[in-house]
PDB file of C-alpha atoms and ligand atoms in Angstrom:
ATOM      1  CA  MET A 281      25.534  -3.445   8.318  1.00 76.00           C
ATOM      2  CA  LEU A 282      24.136  -0.389  10.143  1.00 84.00           C
ATOM      3  CA  ASN A 283      25.064   1.757   7.143  1.00 82.00           C
ATOM      4  CA  ASP A 284      23.063  -0.582   4.918  1.00 83.00           C
ATOM      5  CA  ILE A 285      19.899   0.116   6.904  1.00 86.00           C
ATOM      6  CA  GLY A 286      20.604   3.821   7.432  1.00 86.00           C
ATOM      7  CA  MET A 287      21.308   3.766  11.175  1.00 90.00           C
ATOM      8  CA  SER A 288      24.056   5.137  13.348  1.00 91.00           C
ATOM      9  CA  ALA A 289      25.551   3.079  16.179  1.00 91.00           C
ATOM     10  CA  ALA A 290      23.946   5.436  18.729  1.00 93.00           C
ATOM     11  CA  GLU A 291      20.501   4.990  17.160  1.00 91.00           C
ATOM     12  CA  PHE A 292      20.982   1.240  17.163  1.00 91.00           C
ATOM     13  CA  ASP A 293      22.015   1.253  20.844  1.00 92.00           C
ATOM     14  CA  ALA A 294      18.918   3.288  21.741  1.00 92.00           C
ATOM     15  CA  ALA A 295      16.704   0.944  19.749  1.00 91.00           C
ATOM     16  CA  MET A 296      18.064  -2.044  21.662  1.00 93.00           C
ATOM     17  CA  HIS A 297      16.235  -0.681  24.733  1.00 93.00           C
ATOM     18  CA  LEU A 298      12.837  -0.797  23.024  1.00 92.00           C
ATOM     19  CA  PRO A 299      10.429  -3.665  23.797  1.00 89.00           C
ATOM     20  CA  HIS A 300      11.162  -6.941  21.991  1.00 90.00           C
ATOM     21  CA  ALA A 301      14.298  -5.407  20.519  1.00 89.00           C
ATOM     22  CA  SER A 302      15.708  -8.714  19.320  1.00 88.00           C
ATOM     23  CA  GLN A 303      12.646  -9.699  17.296  1.00 92.00           C
ATOM     24  CA  ASP A 304      12.356  -9.219  13.546  1.00 93.00           C
ATOM     25  CA  PHE A 305       8.868  -7.769  13.182  1.00 97.00           C
ATOM     26  CA  LEU A 306       9.403  -6.642   9.600  1.00 97.00           C
ATOM     27  CA  THR A 307       9.425 -10.147   8.140  1.00 97.00           C
ATOM     28  CA  LEU A 308       6.440 -11.216  10.256  1.00 97.00           C
ATOM     29  CA  ALA A 309       4.537  -8.055   9.354  1.00 98.00           C
ATOM     30  CA  MET A 310       5.139  -8.522   5.640  1.00 98.00           C
ATOM     31  CA  LEU A 311       3.991 -12.133   5.758  1.00 97.00           C
ATOM     32  CA  SER A 312       0.957 -11.136   7.774  1.00 97.00           C
ATOM     33  CA  VAL A 313      -0.225  -8.511   5.260  1.00 97.00           C
ATOM     34  CA  GLY A 314       0.513 -10.656   2.206  1.00 96.00           C
ATOM     35  CA  ILE A 315       3.929  -9.429   1.073  1.00 97.00           C
ATOM     36  CA  ASP A 316       6.692 -11.897   0.165  1.00 96.00           C
ATOM     37  CA  PRO A 317       9.682 -10.665   2.215  1.00 97.00           C
ATOM     38  CA  ASP A 318      12.157 -12.592   0.041  1.00 96.00           C
ATOM     39  CA  ASN A 319      10.964 -11.242  -3.304  1.00 95.00           C
ATOM     40  CA  PHE A 320      13.689  -9.262  -5.106  1.00 95.00           C
ATOM     41  CA  ASP A 321      11.470  -6.182  -5.580  1.00 95.00           C
ATOM     42  CA  THR A 322      10.487  -6.291  -1.907  1.00 96.00           C
ATOM     43  CA  LEU A 323      14.109  -6.461  -0.783  1.00 96.00           C
ATOM     44  CA  GLU A 324      15.054  -3.588  -3.081  1.00 96.00           C
ATOM     45  CA  PHE A 325      12.111  -1.426  -1.922  1.00 96.00           C
ATOM     46  CA  ALA A 326      12.834  -2.243   1.747  1.00 96.00           C
ATOM     47  CA  ARG A 327      16.441  -1.177   1.343  1.00 94.00           C
ATOM     48  CA  ASP A 328      15.605   2.023  -0.574  1.00 94.00           C
ATOM     49  CA  HIS A 329      12.903   3.072   1.906  1.00 95.00           C
ATOM     50  CA  PHE A 330      14.716   2.019   5.102  1.00 94.00           C
ATOM     51  CA  LEU A 331      11.948  -0.321   6.257  1.00 96.00           C
ATOM     52  CA  SER A 332      14.283  -2.150   8.649  1.00 95.00           C
ATOM     53  CA  ARG A 333      15.345   1.108  10.246  1.00 94.00           C
ATOM     54  CA  THR A 334      11.707   2.097  10.743  1.00 96.00           C
ATOM     55  CA  CYS A 335      10.960  -1.238  12.411  1.00 96.00           C
ATOM     56  CA  ILE A 336      14.022  -1.281  14.637  1.00 95.00           C
ATOM     57  CA  THR A 337      13.308   2.245  15.912  1.00 95.00           C
ATOM     58  CA  CYS A 338       9.512   1.837  16.019  1.00 96.00           C
ATOM     59  CA  PRO A 339       7.844   3.172  19.194  1.00 95.00           C
ATOM     60  CA  HIS A 340       4.978   0.681  18.783  1.00 97.00           C
ATOM     61  CA  ARG A 341       6.926  -2.571  19.058  1.00 96.00           C
ATOM     62  CA  ARG A 342       4.970  -3.759  22.103  1.00 96.00           C
ATOM     63  CA  LYS A 343       1.627  -3.204  20.372  1.00 97.00           C
ATOM     64  CA  CYS A 344       3.031  -4.816  17.237  1.00 97.00           C
ATOM     65  CA  HIS A 345       4.149  -7.845  19.231  1.00 97.00           C
ATOM     66  CA  ASP A 346       0.749  -8.183  20.920  1.00 97.00           C
ATOM     67  CA  HIS A 347      -1.071  -8.148  17.587  1.00 98.00           C
ATOM     68  CA  MET A 348       1.387 -10.651  16.147  1.00 96.00           C
ATOM     69  CA  GLN A 349       0.710 -12.926  19.125  1.00 96.00           C
ATOM     70  CA  ALA A 350      -3.023 -12.563  18.568  1.00 97.00           C
ATOM     71  CA  PHE A 351      -2.622 -13.199  14.798  1.00 97.00           C
ATOM     72  CA  ASP A 352      -4.609 -10.046  14.035  1.00 97.00           C
ATOM     73  CA  PHE A 353      -1.829  -7.656  12.960  1.00 98.00           C
ATOM     74  CA  GLU A 354      -3.237  -7.397   9.438  1.00 97.00           C
ATOM     75  CA  GLY A 355      -6.539  -6.049  10.757  1.00 97.00           C
ATOM     76  CA  HIS A 356      -5.011  -3.314  12.912  1.00 98.00           C
ATOM     77  CA  TYR A 357      -1.586  -2.259  11.647  1.00 98.00           C
ATOM     78  CA  ARG A 358      -2.892   0.697   9.627  1.00 98.00           C
ATOM     79  CA  ASP A 359      -3.803   2.370  12.940  1.00 98.00           C
ATOM     80  CA  PHE A 360      -0.268   2.443  14.357  1.00 98.00           C
ATOM     81  CA  CYS A 361       2.455   0.956  12.142  1.00 98.00           C
ATOM     82  CA  PRO A 362       4.922   3.549  10.775  1.00 98.00           C
ATOM     83  CA  ASN A 363       5.598   1.197   7.856  1.00 98.00           C
ATOM     84  CA  SER A 364       1.930   0.873   6.883  1.00 98.00           C
ATOM     85  CA  GLU A 365       2.191   3.258   3.930  1.00 98.00           C
ATOM     86  CA  ASN A 366       5.284   1.391   2.723  1.00 98.00           C
ATOM     87  CA  PHE A 367       3.363  -1.880   2.963  1.00 98.00           C
ATOM     88  CA  SER A 368       0.528  -0.312   0.957  1.00 97.00           C
ATOM     89  CA  LYS A 369       2.996   0.767  -1.728  1.00 97.00           C
ATOM     90  CA  LEU A 370       4.455  -2.733  -1.891  1.00 96.00           C
ATOM     91  CA  LEU A 371       0.989  -4.263  -2.153  1.00 96.00           C
ATOM     92  CA  ARG A 372       0.087  -1.808  -4.937  1.00 94.00           C
ATOM     93  CA  LYS A 373       3.318  -2.651  -6.803  1.00 86.00           C
ATOM     94  CA  ARG A 374       2.339  -6.325  -6.649  1.00 77.00           C
ATOM     95  CA  CYS A 375      -1.069  -5.512  -8.169  1.00 74.00           C
ATOM     96  CA  ASP A 376       0.519  -3.375 -10.916  1.00 72.00           C
ATOM     97  CA  ALA A 377       2.940  -6.153 -11.951  1.00 64.00           C
TER      98      ALA A 377
HETATM   99  S1  LIG B 272       4.429  -1.613  14.061  1.00 80.55           S
HETATM  100 FE1  LIG B 272       5.251  -1.718  11.963  1.00 80.55          FE
HETATM  101  S2  LIG B 272       7.138  -0.531  12.003  1.00 80.55           S
HETATM  102 FE2  LIG B 272       6.576  -0.995  14.120  1.00 80.55          FE
HETATM  103  S3  LIG B 272       7.713  -2.878  14.602  1.00 80.55           S
HETATM  104 FE3  LIG B 272       5.678  -3.483  13.891  1.00 80.55          FE
HETATM  105  S4  LIG B 272       5.915  -3.836  11.688  1.00 80.55           S
HETATM  106 FE4  LIG B 272       7.679  -2.667  12.376  1.00 80.55          FE
END
Protein backbone atom coordinates (compact mmCIF):
# COMPACT_ATOMS: atom_id res chain seq x y z
CA MET A 1 0.00 0.00 0.00
CA LEU A 2 2.83 2.44 0.83
CA ASN A 3 4.40 1.67 -2.55
CA ASP A 4 1.12 2.60 -4.23
CA ILE A 5 1.27 6.10 -2.76
CA GLY A 6 5.04 6.51 -3.18
CA MET A 7 6.06 6.41 0.49
CA SER A 8 8.65 4.50 2.44
CA ALA A 9 7.85 2.96 5.82
CA ALA A 10 10.14 5.52 7.52
CA GLU A 11 8.33 8.43 5.85
CA PHE A 12 5.00 6.96 6.89
CA ASP A 13 6.17 6.55 10.50
CA ALA A 14 7.33 10.18 10.58
CA ALA A 15 4.04 11.35 9.10
CA MET A 16 2.12 9.54 11.84
CA HIS A 17 3.54 12.12 14.28
CA LEU A 18 2.01 15.06 12.40
CA PRO A 19 -1.19 16.69 13.71
CA HIS A 20 -4.41 14.83 12.90
CA ALA A 21 -2.39 12.03 11.33
CA SER A 22 -5.30 9.61 11.17
CA GLN A 23 -7.60 11.94 9.24
CA ASP A 24 -8.11 11.77 5.49
CA PHE A 25 -7.90 15.42 4.47
CA LEU A 26 -7.52 14.66 0.77
CA THR A 27 -11.09 13.47 0.30
CA LEU A 28 -12.49 16.34 2.38
CA ALA A 29 -10.35 18.87 0.52
CA MET A 30 -11.45 17.59 -2.88
CA LEU A 31 -15.11 17.73 -1.90
CA SER A 32 -14.64 21.19 -0.47
CA VAL A 33 -13.14 22.63 -3.68
CA GLY A 34 -15.61 20.88 -5.99
CA ILE A 35 -13.71 17.79 -7.12
CA ASP A 36 -15.37 14.36 -7.12
CA PRO A 37 -12.86 12.17 -5.23
CA ASP A 38 -14.39 8.96 -6.61
CA ASN A 39 -14.27 9.94 -10.28
CA PHE A 40 -12.04 7.61 -12.31
CA ASP A 41 -9.96 10.47 -13.77
CA THR A 42 -9.51 11.95 -10.29
CA LEU A 43 -8.32 8.63 -8.87
CA GLU A 44 -5.91 8.16 -11.76
CA PHE A 45 -4.53 11.72 -11.46
CA ALA A 46 -4.22 11.38 -7.66
CA ARG A 47 -2.24 8.17 -8.04
CA ASP A 48 0.03 9.54 -10.80
CA HIS A 49 0.76 12.77 -8.91
CA PHE A 50 1.06 11.26 -5.41
CA LEU A 51 -1.67 13.44 -3.91
CA SER A 52 -2.11 11.09 -0.94
CA ARG A 53 1.59 11.21 -0.18
CA THR A 54 1.53 15.01 -0.26
CA CYS A 55 -1.40 15.08 2.17
CA ILE A 56 -0.01 12.50 4.56
CA THR A 57 3.34 14.33 4.80
CA CYS A 58 1.84 17.84 4.70
CA PRO A 59 3.30 20.28 7.26
CA HIS A 60 0.04 22.27 7.30
CA ARG A 61 -2.32 19.58 8.58
CA ARG A 62 -3.31 21.59 11.66
CA LYS A 63 -4.20 24.65 9.58
CA CYS A 64 -5.99 22.39 7.11
CA HIS A 65 -7.99 20.82 9.92
CA ASP A 66 -8.94 24.22 11.36
CA HIS A 67 -10.22 25.44 8.00
CA MET A 68 -12.13 22.21 7.48
CA GLN A 69 -13.76 22.70 10.89
CA ALA A 70 -14.67 26.26 9.95
CA PHE A 71 -16.01 25.12 6.53
CA ASP A 72 -13.86 27.74 4.80
CA PHE A 73 -11.06 25.58 3.36
CA GLU A 74 -12.06 26.44 -0.21
CA GLY A 75 -11.50 30.15 0.44
CA HIS A 76 -8.01 29.77 1.91
CA TYR A 77 -6.30 26.61 0.69
CA ARG A 78 -4.42 28.33 -2.14
CA ASP A 79 -2.38 30.16 0.52
CA PHE A 80 -0.92 27.04 2.15
CA CYS A 81 -1.99 23.71 0.64
CA PRO A 82 0.84 21.86 -1.16
CA ASN A 83 -1.81 20.13 -3.29
CA SER A 84 -3.43 23.38 -4.44
CA GLU A 85 -1.83 23.31 -7.88
CA ASN A 86 -2.90 19.68 -8.30
CA PHE A 87 -6.45 20.66 -7.36
CA SER A 88 -6.32 23.47 -9.93
CA LYS A 89 -5.19 21.00 -12.59
CA LEU A 90 -8.03 18.64 -11.70
CA LEU A 91 -10.55 21.48 -11.83
CA ARG A 92 -9.19 22.57 -15.23
CA LYS A 93 -9.43 18.98 -16.54
CA ARG A 94 -13.09 18.95 -15.49
CA CYS A 95 -13.71 22.17 -17.45
CA ASP A 96 -11.89 20.81 -20.52
CA ALA A 97 -13.97 17.60 -20.59
S1 LIG B 1 -3.33 21.44 3.32
FE1 LIG B 1 -3.66 20.30 1.40
S2 LIG B 1 -1.99 18.84 1.28
FE2 LIG B 1 -2.10 19.57 3.39
S3 LIG B 1 -3.39 18.06 4.44
FE3 LIG B 1 -4.73 19.72 3.76
S4 LIG B 1 -5.49 19.06 1.75
FE4 LIG B 1 -3.72 17.80 2.25
